[in-house]
Amino acid sequence: MKATSEKRNISITGPSEFTNITLEEPQDYAAGLPAVKIALGHAMKEMGMAKSFQTLSKMNQKDGFDCPGCAWPDPDHRSNLGEFCENGVKAIAEEATNKRVDIDFFKKHSIAEMSQWTDFQIGKSGRITHPMVAYEGKEHYEPISWDDAFKIIGKELQALNDPNEAVFYTSGRSSNEAAFLYGLFARAMGTNNMPDCSNMCHESSGAGLFQTLGIGKGSVTLNDFEDAEVVMVIGQNPGTNHPRMLSALEKCKANGGKVVTVNPLREAALVRFKNPQEAKGVVLGGTAITDIFLQVNINQDVALLKLIMKRLLKIETEKGGIFDHEFIKKNTSGYDEFINDLSNYDEDTLLKQTGIDPLLIDKTVALLAQKKRVIICWAMGLTQHKNGVDNIRECVNLLLLKGSIGKKGSGTCPVRGHSNVQGDRTVGITHHVSKKLNDGFQKTFNFTPPTKEGLDVVHSIQAMHNGLAKVFIGLGGNFLSAASDTIYTAEALQNCNLTVSISTKLNRTHLVTGKTSLILPTLGRSEEDQNRFVTVENSMGRVHSSQGRLKPASEFLMSEPEIVSRIAESYFQENSTIDWNTLGKDYDLVREKISQVFNGFDNYSERSKKSGFDLPNHARKGDFSQLPGGTAKFSINRLPDHQLKEDEFLMMTIRTHDQYNTTIYGLDDRYRGIYNERRVVLINKDQAAEMNLNKFDVVDIVSNYDDTERRAKNFLIIPYDIPRGNLASYFPEANVVIPIDQFADISNTPISKSVKVTLEKK
């Protein structure tokens, strides 16, 4: 029943057995005292009482360390009760756990044995204490000295016929300093093969925003939520993925703002929020968050937005005062073409595609017609589709019509996932080639960067699978579990001569390896680093310091900047004009070099302390003079065309509340009422009955693209409040059915939120 490898007798995806599921009614609120109790219980279990309070007192504080979870910004004035959420506590507890994966652990457990474990079991093993190596033909990892590990990497990189046979992956957990050095090394070596986790999540956001507004970042600040009249939350579940966002929405509501939620699932956090730091969140009913809930069909957001804008146009034509024509004339181009294109769509057809009650559409249109200050927030529910870039551009169209860019209480808000994924991109982690960026590196470091476009995640996997890439190095992350088409990706990794993981904890990527595999254990965000601090950039473009305060999990750990610099030294030997050794140790010098390559980082080290500083953002200022034509751009975006067969569904992958990205904290999804099980598929209650599918029936989820069948085996049916024709299932378990060659136009982001599948009853 398990996908296995012929090269080692290992499981690619782990077991498919069930774990004694129980169900309750989905909850109608998020946070409150239960969240506090569960978070502290998790912390105590992993860290103990004294270490828990020591850790949480420094988390997200100005003299402490940044949460390794999401990238939601910290307020200027931090709470004395603690500036963290339930899932932030879980994230830091996983990092600061007292459990250890040491030399004896690897002696006891073979790679094949560990591969049979669930991702939850693997992650719960603890912190890796020593550099480890698995040589070709060996069934166990064994300890290796740091010097010997770097020699292996240097030798394998030197043996490549072309620098483009190496792949340098970056997760969003790394610091600006480590990411900058990593990108510097890749370029100095001669390749732009720098895939990163953005490729799998918000690449569509960056592409869509850059095409329309000239900057691949959001335009709002945290304070804008207090001034917003309307916040639209589209394709996002902040209660699980970005819980501290709920405080911002609460402030919006307190000031009279309205929240419109667009999502196929009714998520608890967007129904009601009980702020555990306020009396009304503890003893009263909390704050009702959503004013209008639009339960849209999966990936019909463009249809919904077009319908809303057609209705707004009708009111504008009849009464006027709805669109900001002064803003449109001064700051935009393409308005007439956009308006003409809207006439090509029939309202009844658009309404049918959305699946939404027409009265709720009317209510939404009436609200938007009255208001001027609008923020649109989104996450993976918009980006991980074939038309992901179109989804983002259509959001921008609505904001441009309302003049809701570059004004207080208005703008774009892509809510980034991993804590520094935006910072990594800012300091040069990109497979794209930029002449300006190359000129900056050449001027600062006196070498000529490569000009050939690099590989993103999808194309790196294909290159490894086809034998065109032979060394994979991962700076953080769990690449295998995060990527689409799990079995294909596993085969790709196994085709490599060498795979290297720079990691804090054990994950599945360590168990599906190249011929030789190295695990290089690094410091966590919370751990002391010789009184040095690093920097990160939050989801809204603010750069600030992060300084670990805990004793490292092992004396054999090395910081990420030092690991990268040692790899570079091993590769170049004496043949480099760059002083890698000094850069790996002197973070102030790294920041000085960053300020020489990139604009906006003047006096970097000093300005990053305490609350930090905001990077330049012309969209935030409403200044589009530097864009081609000096204007923001309206765009014409198509409707999705899924062409589902009679027995096909559109499936989206989702997270549980006990999960962040690929890290599984537990087996419960309590907001949705699903306990002690992850191998489930949510289906419309009425449709399940019509198909004679009962609660807990066992099915396989099957996709078939280009006559290639992909099968996720043994999932339990859960009748649920989800639109007809739609399914939802957790990743990484369901990633096996996401085809490697199906991804968003322009951004190449996998179609993880709109996979055509069938269900086969066992």
mmCIF file of N, CA, C and O in Angstrom, residues 7-8 111 131-145 147-153 155-156 497-499 510 513-519:
data_model
loop_
_atom_site.group_PDB
_atom_site.id
_atom_site.type_symbol
_atom_site.label_atom_id
_atom_site.label_comp_id
_atom_site.label_asym_id
_atom_site.label_seq_id
_atom_site.Cartn_x
_atom_site.Cartn_y
_atom_site.Cartn_z
ATOM 1 N N LYS A 7 15.875 2.012 -4.620
ATOM 2 C CA LYS A 7 17.270 2.249 -4.274
ATOM 3 C C LYS A 7 17.539 1.940 -2.804
ATOM 4 O O LYS A 7 18.578 1.449 -2.448
ATOM 5 N N ARG A 8 16.635 2.284 -1.933
ATOM 6 C CA ARG A 8 16.642 1.818 -0.554
ATOM 7 C C ARG A 8 15.230 1.331 -0.272
ATOM 8 O O ARG A 8 14.266 1.852 -0.826
ATOM 9 N N ILE A 111 17.450 4.287 8.212
ATOM 10 C CA ILE A 111 16.707 5.177 7.314
ATOM 11 C C ILE A 111 15.415 4.512 6.876
ATOM 12 O O ILE A 111 14.350 5.139 6.841
ATOM 13 N N PRO A 131 26.471 16.771 12.989
ATOM 14 C CA PRO A 131 26.454 16.549 11.537
ATOM 15 C C PRO A 131 26.490 15.051 11.256
ATOM 16 O O PRO A 131 27.236 14.309 11.904
ATOM 17 N N MET A 132 25.668 14.625 10.298
ATOM 18 C CA MET A 132 25.522 13.197 10.016
ATOM 19 C C MET A 132 25.640 12.960 8.516
ATOM 20 O O MET A 132 25.323 13.830 7.699
ATOM 21 N N VAL A 133 26.069 11.749 8.160
ATOM 22 C CA VAL A 133 26.200 11.374 6.760
ATOM 23 C C VAL A 133 25.625 9.983 6.555
ATOM 24 O O VAL A 133 25.763 9.103 7.405
ATOM 25 N N ALA A 134 24.954 9.789 5.431
ATOM 26 C CA ALA A 134 24.530 8.463 4.981
ATOM 27 C C ALA A 134 25.245 8.199 3.661
ATOM 28 O O ALA A 134 24.933 8.829 2.644
ATOM 29 N N TYR A 135 26.213 7.310 3.707
ATOM 30 C CA TYR A 135 26.978 6.992 2.502
ATOM 31 C C TYR A 135 26.173 6.054 1.607
ATOM 32 O O TYR A 135 25.261 5.341 2.060
ATOM 33 N N GLU A 136 26.523 6.046 0.337
ATOM 34 C CA GLU A 136 25.838 5.187 -0.624
ATOM 35 C C GLU A 136 25.892 3.731 -0.158
ATOM 36 O O GLU A 136 26.948 3.222 0.225
ATOM 37 N N GLY A 137 24.737 3.071 -0.173
ATOM 38 C CA GLY A 137 24.659 1.671 0.213
ATOM 39 C C GLY A 137 24.504 1.436 1.700
ATOM 40 O O GLY A 137 24.296 0.298 2.128
ATOM 41 N N LYS A 138 24.596 2.487 2.519
ATOM 42 C CA LYS A 138 24.477 2.352 3.959
ATOM 43 C C LYS A 138 23.026 2.584 4.391
ATOM 44 O O LYS A 138 22.318 3.424 3.833
ATOM 45 N N GLU A 139 22.625 1.867 5.413
ATOM 46 C CA GLU A 139 21.241 1.941 5.885
ATOM 47 C C GLU A 139 21.078 2.869 7.079
ATOM 48 O O GLU A 139 19.956 3.124 7.507
ATOM 49 N N HIS A 140 22.183 3.344 7.630
ATOM 50 C CA HIS A 140 22.123 4.227 8.790
ATOM 51 C C HIS A 140 22.926 5.496 8.522
ATOM 52 O O HIS A 140 23.941 5.468 7.833
ATOM 53 N N TYR A 141 22.424 6.613 9.094
ATOM 54 C CA TYR A 141 23.263 7.805 9.187
ATOM 55 C C TYR A 141 24.332 7.561 10.246
ATOM 56 O O TYR A 141 24.102 6.866 11.242
ATOM 57 N N GLU A 142 25.502 8.145 10.053
ATOM 58 C CA GLU A 142 26.577 8.043 11.025
ATOM 59 C C GLU A 142 27.209 9.408 11.191
ATOM 60 O O GLU A 142 27.110 10.275 10.307
ATOM 61 N N PRO A 143 27.857 9.665 12.318
ATOM 62 C CA PRO A 143 28.426 10.995 12.555
ATOM 63 C C PRO A 143 29.593 11.284 11.621
ATOM 64 O O PRO A 143 30.295 10.384 11.169
ATOM 65 N N ILE A 144 29.765 12.558 11.343
ATOM 66 C CA ILE A 144 30.859 13.018 10.507
ATOM 67 C C ILE A 144 31.333 14.349 11.058
ATOM 68 O O ILE A 144 30.541 15.131 11.609
ATOM 69 N N SER A 145 32.606 14.637 10.962
ATOM 70 C CA SER A 145 33.104 15.926 11.429
ATOM 71 C C SER A 145 32.645 17.025 10.473
ATOM 72 O O SER A 145 32.366 16.776 9.292
ATOM 73 N N ASP A 147 34.467 19.369 9.250
ATOM 74 C CA ASP A 147 35.480 19.510 8.202
ATOM 75 C C ASP A 147 35.268 18.488 7.093
ATOM 76 O O ASP A 147 35.329 18.830 5.894
ATOM 77 N N ASP A 148 35.009 17.231 7.485
ATOM 78 C CA ASP A 148 34.822 16.190 6.475
ATOM 79 C C ASP A 148 33.521 16.397 5.697
ATOM 80 O O ASP A 148 33.451 16.105 4.498
ATOM 81 N N ALA A 149 32.509 16.900 6.374
ATOM 82 C CA ALA A 149 31.242 17.176 5.682
ATOM 83 C C ALA A 149 31.445 18.231 4.600
ATOM 84 O O ALA A 149 30.975 18.086 3.459
ATOM 85 N N PHE A 150 32.157 19.291 4.936
ATOM 86 C CA PHE A 150 32.390 20.350 3.950
ATOM 87 C C PHE A 150 33.284 19.864 2.811
ATOM 88 O O PHE A 150 33.111 20.283 1.660
ATOM 89 N N LYS A 151 34.206 18.972 3.118
ATOM 90 C CA LYS A 151 35.045 18.411 2.061
ATOM 91 C C LYS A 151 34.210 17.627 1.052
ATOM 92 O O LYS A 151 34.445 17.706 -0.161
ATOM 93 N N ILE A 152 33.243 16.857 1.546
ATOM 94 C CA ILE A 152 32.368 16.096 0.645
ATOM 95 C C ILE A 152 31.597 17.041 -0.269
ATOM 96 O O ILE A 152 31.507 16.842 -1.485
ATOM 97 N N ILE A 153 31.045 18.104 0.323
ATOM 98 C CA ILE A 153 30.255 19.045 -0.483
ATOM 99 C C ILE A 153 31.145 19.730 -1.518
ATOM 100 O O ILE A 153 30.788 19.816 -2.714
ATOM 101 N N LYS A 155 33.943 18.750 -2.835
ATOM 102 C CA LYS A 155 34.382 17.793 -3.861
ATOM 103 C C LYS A 155 33.277 17.525 -4.866
ATOM 104 O O LYS A 155 33.518 17.493 -6.085
ATOM 105 N N GLU A 156 32.035 17.314 -4.383
ATOM 106 C CA GLU A 156 30.920 17.031 -5.296
ATOM 107 C C GLU A 156 30.604 18.232 -6.181
ATOM 108 O O GLU A 156 30.312 18.083 -7.373
ATOM 109 N N ASN A 497 23.612 12.771 -6.876
ATOM 110 C CA ASN A 497 24.812 12.192 -6.271
ATOM 111 C C ASN A 497 24.926 12.583 -4.801
ATOM 112 O O ASN A 497 25.424 11.807 -3.980
ATOM 113 N N LEU A 498 24.464 13.807 -4.481
ATOM 114 C CA LEU A 498 24.564 14.300 -3.113
ATOM 115 C C LEU A 498 23.349 15.153 -2.790
ATOM 116 O O LEU A 498 22.957 16.014 -3.577
ATOM 117 N N THR A 499 22.758 14.899 -1.619
ATOM 118 C CA THR A 499 21.720 15.776 -1.082
ATOM 119 C C THR A 499 22.187 16.268 0.282
ATOM 120 O O THR A 499 22.705 15.496 1.091
ATOM 121 N N HIS A 510 15.202 14.030 4.816
ATOM 122 C CA HIS A 510 16.423 13.354 5.262
ATOM 123 C C HIS A 510 16.385 11.853 4.992
ATOM 124 O O HIS A 510 17.428 11.191 5.048
ATOM 125 N N THR A 513 16.886 10.205 -0.090
ATOM 126 C CA THR A 513 18.139 10.923 -0.289
ATOM 127 C C THR A 513 18.799 10.620 -1.623
ATOM 128 O O THR A 513 18.418 9.688 -2.336
ATOM 129 N N GLY A 514 19.831 11.404 -1.908
ATOM 130 C CA GLY A 514 20.726 11.084 -3.003
ATOM 131 C C GLY A 514 21.638 9.932 -2.619
ATOM 132 O O GLY A 514 21.511 9.340 -1.539
ATOM 133 N N LYS A 515 22.573 9.633 -3.491
ATOM 134 C CA LYS A 515 23.489 8.516 -3.216
ATOM 135 C C LYS A 515 24.202 8.723 -1.885
ATOM 136 O O LYS A 515 24.366 7.799 -1.098
ATOM 137 N N THR A 516 24.651 9.946 -1.648
ATOM 138 C CA THR A 516 25.198 10.333 -0.354
ATOM 139 C C THR A 516 24.331 11.463 0.191
ATOM 140 O O THR A 516 23.868 12.318 -0.570
ATOM 141 N N SER A 517 24.104 11.410 1.493
ATOM 142 C CA SER A 517 23.246 12.434 2.101
ATOM 143 C C SER A 517 23.916 12.996 3.340
ATOM 144 O O SER A 517 24.470 12.250 4.159
ATOM 145 N N LEU A 518 23.878 14.312 3.481
ATOM 146 C CA LEU A 518 24.413 14.991 4.658
ATOM 147 C C LEU A 518 23.304 15.756 5.371
ATOM 148 O O LEU A 518 22.460 16.391 4.725
ATOM 149 N N ILE A 519 23.310 15.684 6.695
ATOM 150 C CA ILE A 519 22.458 16.534 7.526
ATOM 151 C C ILE A 519 23.380 17.441 8.323
ATOM 152 O O ILE A 519 24.221 16.960 9.097
#
